[in-house]
Amino acid sequence: MHRRPILALVPALLAAAAALPAQAQDKVLNIYSARHYQTDEALYANFTKATGIRINRLDGREDELVERIRNEGTASPADILITVDAARLEVADSLGLFQPVKSPVLESRVPATLRTPTWFAFSTRARVIVYNKVALKREQVQSYADLAAPALKGQVCVRSGSHPYNLSLGAAMIAHDGEAKTEAWAKGLVANFARAPKGGDTDQIKAVAAGECGVTISNTYYLVRMMRSTKPEDQQTVNAIGIVWPNQSSWGTHVNVSGAGVLKHAPNRDAAVKFLEYLASDEAQGYFANGNNEWPVVKTATVANKELAALGSFKADQLPIGELAKTTTQAQKVFDRAGWK
Ligand code: FE
């Protein structure tokens, strides 16, 4: 007699049962982050404000986070890995740490060359040439290839050849010019070193400004950060240097990214996808540009950063970012053989 009402209730109960844990899950998002920029705090805070999803963040070095995710395996609480440089994202991807994400929002907002089936770029930075205006003429340093010319002997300062920023540049060169040409370039570069590689991009810029060397390669956000600095020594540095967009008459300036992906065993998958979609929103894109001096990937996002805007426009390498990642390991071998430590 009471069969019908019970049967009618079952689907409702099942739906309720299914909805409850899902809702509980979606209240939280666990992010492993190897981005180390103060200004990212606003990104996370505004996501929570907009969605009610609380973020637990674990900050660490990329290799430590990757190791941790591997060790945690299926029990990993991590939903998202966010980091910088395609070379690093590729390491995580090649270890199978990410899961594919299909999202119409991400597909429409992130250009095809700046995403892969598993991870997405949310900001870009260019790797440019920085030279001392007294020591060198602009015409001498128009391309990456120029830095290996015998005329620049003793003039080059650059960070380690094992650093992802340089590995990604090497990977782009291999993709465009082939391995042999890239190796010859790396050997020429090493032969031009003013000193053994040490420090980060900012240290190289300072060494160039101080006349310790004539030229280096740097990511753009380090330059913009210095341009925005009110410290007199930073202003002196900026005044002593010139910035060149390399390879404007060939394949363009190498561009890298910061990016993120949803992890394979993410317990809060829906919240994780929501977070990636949020990173592609105009608001979040603005934070990348205004906070960390990177360019937004979304065309409609506005940049209210006059120093970044002052860099102007340039011809960027159009190699899809996922392609770049394929030759990164090869780049390390090439640099090792060339003695770029
Ligand atoms: Fe950096």
Short mmCIF file of C-alpha atoms and ligand atoms in Angstrom, two decimals:
data_model
loop_
_atom_site.label_atom_id
_atom_site.label_comp_id
_atom_site.label_asym_id
_atom_site.label_seq_id
_atom_site.Cartn_x
_atom_site.Cartn_y
_atom_site.Cartn_z
CA MET A 1 0.00 0.00 0.00
CA HIS A 2 2.74 2.44 0.85
CA ARG A 3 4.94 1.22 -1.93
CA ARG A 4 4.33 4.07 -4.29
CA PRO A 5 5.24 6.93 -1.97
CA ILE A 6 8.47 5.13 -0.95
CA LEU A 7 9.48 4.57 -4.55
CA ALA A 8 8.71 8.17 -5.31
CA LEU A 9 10.92 9.21 -2.43
CA VAL A 10 13.91 7.13 -3.50
CA PRO A 11 15.11 9.32 -6.33
CA ALA A 12 14.77 12.40 -4.13
CA LEU A 13 16.74 10.73 -1.35
CA LEU A 14 19.42 9.57 -3.75
CA ALA A 15 19.67 13.06 -5.16
CA ALA A 16 19.92 14.52 -1.66
CA ALA A 17 22.53 11.98 -0.65
CA ALA A 18 24.56 12.71 -3.75
CA ALA A 19 24.24 16.47 -3.30
CA LEU A 20 25.31 16.56 0.34
CA PRO A 21 28.87 15.27 0.09
CA ALA A 22 29.35 17.16 -3.17
CA GLN A 23 28.35 20.42 -1.51
CA ALA A 24 30.52 19.71 1.51
CA GLN A 25 33.44 18.94 -0.80
CA ASP A 26 33.01 22.07 -2.84
CA LYS A 27 33.40 24.35 0.17
CA VAL A 28 37.13 23.78 0.17
CA LEU A 29 39.96 23.84 -2.34
CA ASN A 30 43.51 22.66 -1.69
CA ILE A 31 46.16 24.42 -3.74
CA TYR A 32 49.82 23.49 -3.93
CA SER A 33 51.60 26.61 -5.10
CA ALA A 34 55.10 27.25 -6.34
CA ARG A 35 54.29 30.85 -7.18
CA HIS A 36 55.88 33.05 -4.57
CA TYR A 37 54.41 36.45 -5.28
CA GLN A 38 52.89 38.52 -2.44
CA THR A 39 50.30 39.96 -4.78
CA ASP A 40 48.74 36.53 -5.34
CA GLU A 41 47.06 36.82 -1.93
CA ALA A 42 44.39 39.03 -3.47
CA LEU A 43 43.72 36.39 -6.14
CA TYR A 44 42.90 33.77 -3.53
CA ALA A 45 40.93 36.08 -1.24
CA ASN A 46 38.66 37.24 -4.04
CA PHE A 47 37.96 33.71 -5.22
CA THR A 48 36.73 32.82 -1.72
CA LYS A 49 34.67 36.00 -1.60
CA ALA A 50 33.02 35.24 -4.95
CA THR A 51 32.36 31.52 -4.43
CA GLY A 52 32.38 30.81 -0.71
CA ILE A 53 35.03 28.16 -1.35
CA ARG A 54 37.75 28.29 1.29
CA ILE A 55 41.30 27.86 0.01
CA ASN A 56 43.97 25.89 1.83
CA ARG A 57 47.29 26.71 0.31
CA LEU A 58 50.56 24.86 0.64
CA ASP A 59 53.50 26.91 -0.64
CA GLY A 60 56.70 25.23 -1.60
CA ARG A 61 59.37 24.76 -4.18
CA GLU A 62 58.15 23.16 -7.38
CA ASP A 63 60.27 20.00 -7.05
CA GLU A 64 59.23 19.51 -3.42
CA LEU A 65 55.55 19.90 -4.26
CA VAL A 66 55.79 17.49 -7.19
CA GLU A 67 57.56 14.94 -4.98
CA ARG A 68 54.90 15.37 -2.32
CA ILE A 69 52.04 14.87 -4.77
CA ARG A 70 53.71 11.70 -6.04
CA ASN A 71 54.21 10.33 -2.53
CA GLU A 72 50.66 11.14 -1.48
CA GLY A 73 49.34 9.27 -4.53
CA THR A 74 45.61 8.57 -4.55
CA ALA A 75 45.33 9.96 -1.00
CA SER A 76 46.65 13.37 -1.99
CA PRO A 77 44.48 16.23 -0.71
CA ALA A 78 45.85 18.51 -3.44
CA ASP A 79 43.37 19.74 -6.04
CA ILE A 80 45.52 22.19 -7.99
CA LEU A 81 49.17 22.69 -8.77
CA ILE A 82 50.00 26.26 -9.73
CA THR A 83 53.49 27.22 -10.79
CA VAL A 84 55.56 29.19 -13.28
CA ASP A 85 57.29 28.15 -16.47
CA ALA A 86 56.20 25.64 -19.08
CA ALA A 87 59.25 23.48 -18.33
CA ARG A 88 58.02 22.93 -14.77
CA LEU A 89 54.40 22.35 -15.79
CA GLU A 90 55.67 19.81 -18.29
CA VAL A 91 57.57 17.93 -15.57
CA ALA A 92 54.36 17.58 -13.56
CA ASP A 93 52.39 16.64 -16.67
CA SER A 94 54.89 14.03 -17.87
CA LEU A 95 54.67 12.37 -14.44
CA GLY A 96 50.92 12.05 -15.00
CA LEU A 97 50.02 14.32 -12.09
CA PHE A 98 47.32 16.28 -13.92
CA GLN A 99 43.92 15.17 -15.22
CA PRO A 100 42.32 16.44 -18.43
CA VAL A 101 39.98 19.40 -18.04
CA LYS A 102 37.29 20.29 -20.53
CA SER A 103 35.83 23.72 -19.89
CA PRO A 104 34.08 25.96 -22.43
CA VAL A 105 35.08 28.97 -20.31
CA LEU A 106 38.78 28.09 -20.44
CA GLU A 107 38.60 27.16 -24.09
CA SER A 108 37.03 30.46 -25.06
CA ARG A 109 39.20 32.69 -22.86
CA VAL A 110 42.66 31.09 -22.94
CA PRO A 111 44.16 31.18 -26.47
CA ALA A 112 44.81 27.75 -27.98
CA THR A 113 48.59 28.27 -28.05
CA LEU A 114 48.55 28.89 -24.29
CA ARG A 115 46.83 25.75 -23.09
CA THR A 116 47.17 21.98 -23.24
CA PRO A 117 44.55 19.29 -22.57
CA THR A 118 45.72 19.14 -18.94
CA TRP A 119 47.16 22.52 -17.91
CA PHE A 120 46.44 26.13 -18.73
CA ALA A 121 48.51 29.31 -18.86
CA PHE A 122 47.10 32.33 -17.05
CA SER A 123 49.79 34.93 -17.59
CA THR A 124 52.76 35.45 -19.87
CA ARG A 125 56.26 36.90 -19.56
CA ALA A 126 58.87 37.41 -22.24
CA ARG A 127 62.57 36.51 -22.08
CA VAL A 128 64.33 39.62 -23.35
CA ILE A 129 67.86 40.90 -23.89
CA VAL A 130 69.16 43.52 -21.44
CA TYR A 131 72.36 45.39 -22.29
CA ASN A 132 74.58 48.09 -20.86
CA LYS A 133 74.06 51.19 -22.97
CA VAL A 134 77.68 52.34 -22.58
CA ALA A 135 79.37 48.98 -23.18
CA LEU A 136 77.33 47.85 -26.18
CA LYS A 137 75.31 49.17 -29.08
CA ARG A 138 71.71 48.11 -29.50
CA GLU A 139 72.48 46.79 -33.01
CA GLN A 140 74.89 44.23 -31.53
CA VAL A 141 72.23 42.44 -29.49
CA GLN A 142 69.17 42.03 -31.70
CA SER A 143 68.73 38.28 -31.35
CA TYR A 144 69.52 35.43 -28.98
CA ALA A 145 71.99 34.28 -31.65
CA ASP A 146 73.86 37.60 -31.36
CA LEU A 147 74.78 36.77 -27.75
CA ALA A 148 76.95 33.90 -29.02
CA ALA A 149 78.87 36.05 -31.52
CA PRO A 150 82.66 36.17 -30.92
CA ALA A 151 82.42 39.98 -30.77
CA LEU A 152 80.72 39.67 -27.35
CA LYS A 153 83.55 37.70 -25.71
CA GLY A 154 83.60 38.32 -21.95
CA GLN A 155 80.32 40.27 -22.06
CA VAL A 156 77.62 37.76 -21.11
CA CYS A 157 76.15 37.27 -17.64
CA VAL A 158 73.33 34.75 -17.32
CA ARG A 159 71.74 32.53 -14.70
CA SER A 160 72.22 28.75 -14.68
CA GLY A 161 71.58 26.68 -17.80
CA SER A 162 69.63 24.26 -15.58
CA HIS A 163 67.10 26.90 -14.62
CA PRO A 164 63.65 26.34 -16.18
CA TYR A 165 63.63 29.87 -17.68
CA ASN A 166 66.71 29.07 -19.75
CA LEU A 167 65.66 25.50 -20.45
CA SER A 168 62.40 26.73 -21.94
CA LEU A 169 64.28 29.23 -24.09
CA GLY A 170 66.56 26.38 -25.24
CA ALA A 171 63.51 24.24 -25.93
CA ALA A 172 62.03 26.98 -28.15
CA MET A 173 65.32 27.31 -30.01
CA ILE A 174 65.49 23.56 -30.62
CA ALA A 175 61.90 23.58 -31.89
CA HIS A 176 62.68 26.40 -34.34
CA ASP A 177 66.32 25.94 -35.30
CA GLY A 178 67.09 22.32 -34.45
CA GLU A 179 69.39 20.71 -31.90
CA ALA A 180 72.74 21.19 -33.70
CA LYS A 181 72.26 24.92 -34.14
CA THR A 182 71.10 25.32 -30.55
CA GLU A 183 74.15 23.46 -29.27
CA ALA A 184 76.48 25.64 -31.34
CA TRP A 185 74.68 28.68 -29.90
CA ALA A 186 75.04 27.44 -26.32
CA LYS A 187 78.77 26.81 -26.85
CA GLY A 188 79.21 30.32 -28.24
CA LEU A 189 77.27 31.76 -25.31
CA VAL A 190 79.41 29.90 -22.76
CA ALA A 191 82.56 31.10 -24.55
CA ASN A 192 81.29 34.68 -24.05
CA PHE A 193 80.65 34.39 -20.29
CA ALA A 194 81.99 37.25 -18.16
CA ARG A 195 81.65 35.00 -15.11
CA ALA A 196 80.29 31.60 -14.12
CA PRO A 197 76.45 31.62 -13.86
CA LYS A 198 75.20 32.62 -10.42
CA GLY A 199 72.11 34.32 -9.01
CA GLY A 200 68.75 35.07 -10.58
CA ASP A 201 67.69 37.36 -13.42
CA THR A 202 67.68 40.46 -11.17
CA ASP A 203 71.32 39.80 -10.18
CA GLN A 204 72.27 39.67 -13.86
CA ILE A 205 70.47 42.94 -14.61
CA LYS A 206 72.34 44.63 -11.75
CA ALA A 207 75.66 43.21 -12.98
CA VAL A 208 74.94 44.57 -16.47
CA ALA A 209 74.07 48.01 -15.08
CA ALA A 210 77.23 47.99 -12.94
CA GLY A 211 79.35 47.19 -15.99
CA GLU A 212 80.44 43.80 -14.68
CA CYS A 213 79.13 42.42 -17.96
CA GLY A 214 77.61 43.93 -21.08
CA VAL A 215 74.51 41.86 -21.68
CA THR A 216 72.11 39.33 -20.19
CA ILE A 217 68.75 37.62 -20.71
CA SER A 218 65.88 38.33 -18.31
CA ASN A 219 62.19 37.78 -17.80
CA THR A 220 60.22 40.99 -18.28
CA TYR A 221 58.51 41.11 -14.88
CA TYR A 222 61.88 41.52 -13.11
CA LEU A 223 62.50 44.58 -15.28
CA VAL A 224 59.06 46.07 -14.69
CA ARG A 225 59.41 45.45 -10.95
CA MET A 226 62.61 47.49 -11.01
CA MET A 227 61.02 50.19 -13.17
CA ARG A 228 58.24 50.54 -10.59
CA SER A 229 60.68 50.64 -7.66
CA THR A 230 61.20 53.97 -5.89
CA LYS A 231 64.66 52.96 -4.61
CA PRO A 232 67.33 55.24 -6.11
CA GLU A 233 69.66 52.28 -6.80
CA ASP A 234 66.94 50.54 -8.83
CA GLN A 235 66.30 53.72 -10.80
CA GLN A 236 70.04 53.97 -11.51
CA THR A 237 70.03 50.39 -12.74
CA VAL A 238 67.06 51.04 -15.03
CA ASN A 239 68.73 54.15 -16.47
CA ALA A 240 71.93 52.28 -17.31
CA ILE A 241 70.30 49.54 -19.36
CA GLY A 242 68.54 49.07 -22.66
CA ILE A 243 65.92 46.40 -23.37
CA VAL A 244 65.67 44.55 -26.68
CA TRP A 245 62.88 42.30 -27.97
CA PRO A 246 64.98 39.49 -29.45
CA ASN A 247 64.36 37.77 -32.77
CA GLN A 248 61.93 40.31 -34.24
CA SER A 249 63.13 39.45 -37.75
CA SER A 250 62.83 35.69 -37.21
CA TRP A 251 60.57 33.58 -34.95
CA GLY A 252 59.93 36.23 -32.33
CA THR A 253 60.71 36.73 -28.67
CA HIS A 254 60.46 33.69 -26.43
CA VAL A 255 57.42 33.91 -24.18
CA ASN A 256 56.80 31.79 -21.13
CA VAL A 257 53.86 31.42 -18.78
CA SER A 258 52.58 30.82 -15.33
CA GLY A 259 49.98 28.14 -15.26
CA ALA A 260 47.98 25.59 -13.35
CA GLY A 261 46.24 22.26 -13.71
CA VAL A 262 43.80 20.06 -11.82
CA LEU A 263 45.54 17.12 -10.16
CA LYS A 264 44.60 13.56 -11.04
CA HIS A 265 43.36 12.63 -7.56
CA ALA A 266 41.79 16.00 -6.72
CA PRO A 267 39.15 15.42 -4.02
CA ASN A 268 37.42 18.71 -4.92
CA ARG A 269 37.43 18.55 -8.68
CA ASP A 270 34.48 20.87 -9.33
CA ALA A 271 35.92 23.58 -7.10
CA ALA A 272 39.28 23.11 -8.82
CA VAL A 273 37.81 23.69 -12.29
CA LYS A 274 35.92 26.69 -10.91
CA PHE A 275 39.22 28.09 -9.65
CA LEU A 276 40.89 27.70 -13.04
CA GLU A 277 37.92 29.45 -14.63
CA TYR A 278 38.24 32.20 -12.05
CA LEU A 279 41.92 32.65 -12.96
CA ALA A 280 40.75 33.37 -16.51
CA SER A 281 38.26 36.02 -15.34
CA ASP A 282 38.94 39.68 -16.13
CA GLU A 283 39.39 40.37 -12.43
CA ALA A 284 42.00 37.68 -11.81
CA GLN A 285 43.75 38.50 -15.08
CA GLY A 286 44.06 42.06 -13.85
CA TYR A 287 45.88 40.85 -10.75
CA PHE A 288 48.51 39.07 -12.80
CA ALA A 289 49.16 42.23 -14.79
CA ASN A 290 48.95 44.78 -12.02
CA GLY A 291 50.33 42.75 -9.17
CA ASN A 292 53.13 40.70 -10.68
CA ASN A 293 53.80 42.65 -13.89
CA GLU A 294 52.86 39.80 -16.22
CA TRP A 295 50.64 40.05 -19.28
CA PRO A 296 47.13 38.61 -19.08
CA VAL A 297 46.38 35.73 -21.47
CA VAL A 298 42.78 36.89 -21.93
CA LYS A 299 42.54 39.51 -24.64
CA THR A 300 39.71 41.51 -23.00
CA ALA A 301 41.49 41.89 -19.65
CA THR A 302 42.70 45.41 -18.93
CA VAL A 303 46.22 46.30 -17.83
CA ALA A 304 46.40 49.22 -15.39
CA ASN A 305 50.18 49.06 -15.09
CA LYS A 306 51.91 51.93 -16.85
CA GLU A 307 55.45 50.52 -16.57
CA LEU A 308 54.32 47.21 -18.05
CA ALA A 309 52.46 49.07 -20.79
CA ALA A 310 55.58 51.19 -21.40
CA LEU A 311 57.45 48.08 -22.54
CA GLY A 312 55.30 48.32 -25.66
CA SER A 313 54.33 45.59 -28.07
CA PHE A 314 56.49 43.04 -29.82
CA LYS A 315 56.44 39.98 -32.02
CA ALA A 316 56.06 36.98 -29.72
CA ASP A 317 57.00 33.41 -30.55
CA GLN A 318 53.80 31.62 -31.61
CA LEU A 319 54.99 28.12 -30.73
CA PRO A 320 52.21 26.45 -28.71
CA ILE A 321 53.30 26.27 -25.08
CA GLY A 322 52.68 22.51 -24.96
CA GLU A 323 55.03 22.00 -27.92
CA LEU A 324 57.76 23.90 -26.15
CA ALA A 325 57.59 21.48 -23.26
CA LYS A 326 58.46 18.55 -25.53
CA THR A 327 62.03 19.69 -26.17
CA THR A 328 62.88 20.78 -22.62
CA THR A 329 64.76 17.59 -21.68
CA GLN A 330 66.69 17.81 -24.93
CA ALA A 331 67.60 21.41 -24.06
CA GLN A 332 69.11 20.31 -20.74
CA LYS A 333 71.31 17.75 -22.53
CA VAL A 334 72.40 20.34 -25.09
CA PHE A 335 73.29 22.86 -22.36
CA ASP A 336 75.15 20.16 -20.38
CA ARG A 337 77.26 19.32 -23.43
CA ALA A 338 77.94 23.01 -23.99
CA GLY A 339 79.12 23.39 -20.39
CA TRP A 340 76.38 25.85 -19.42
CA LYS A 341 76.19 24.86 -15.77
FE FE B 1 60.85 34.36 -11.66
#
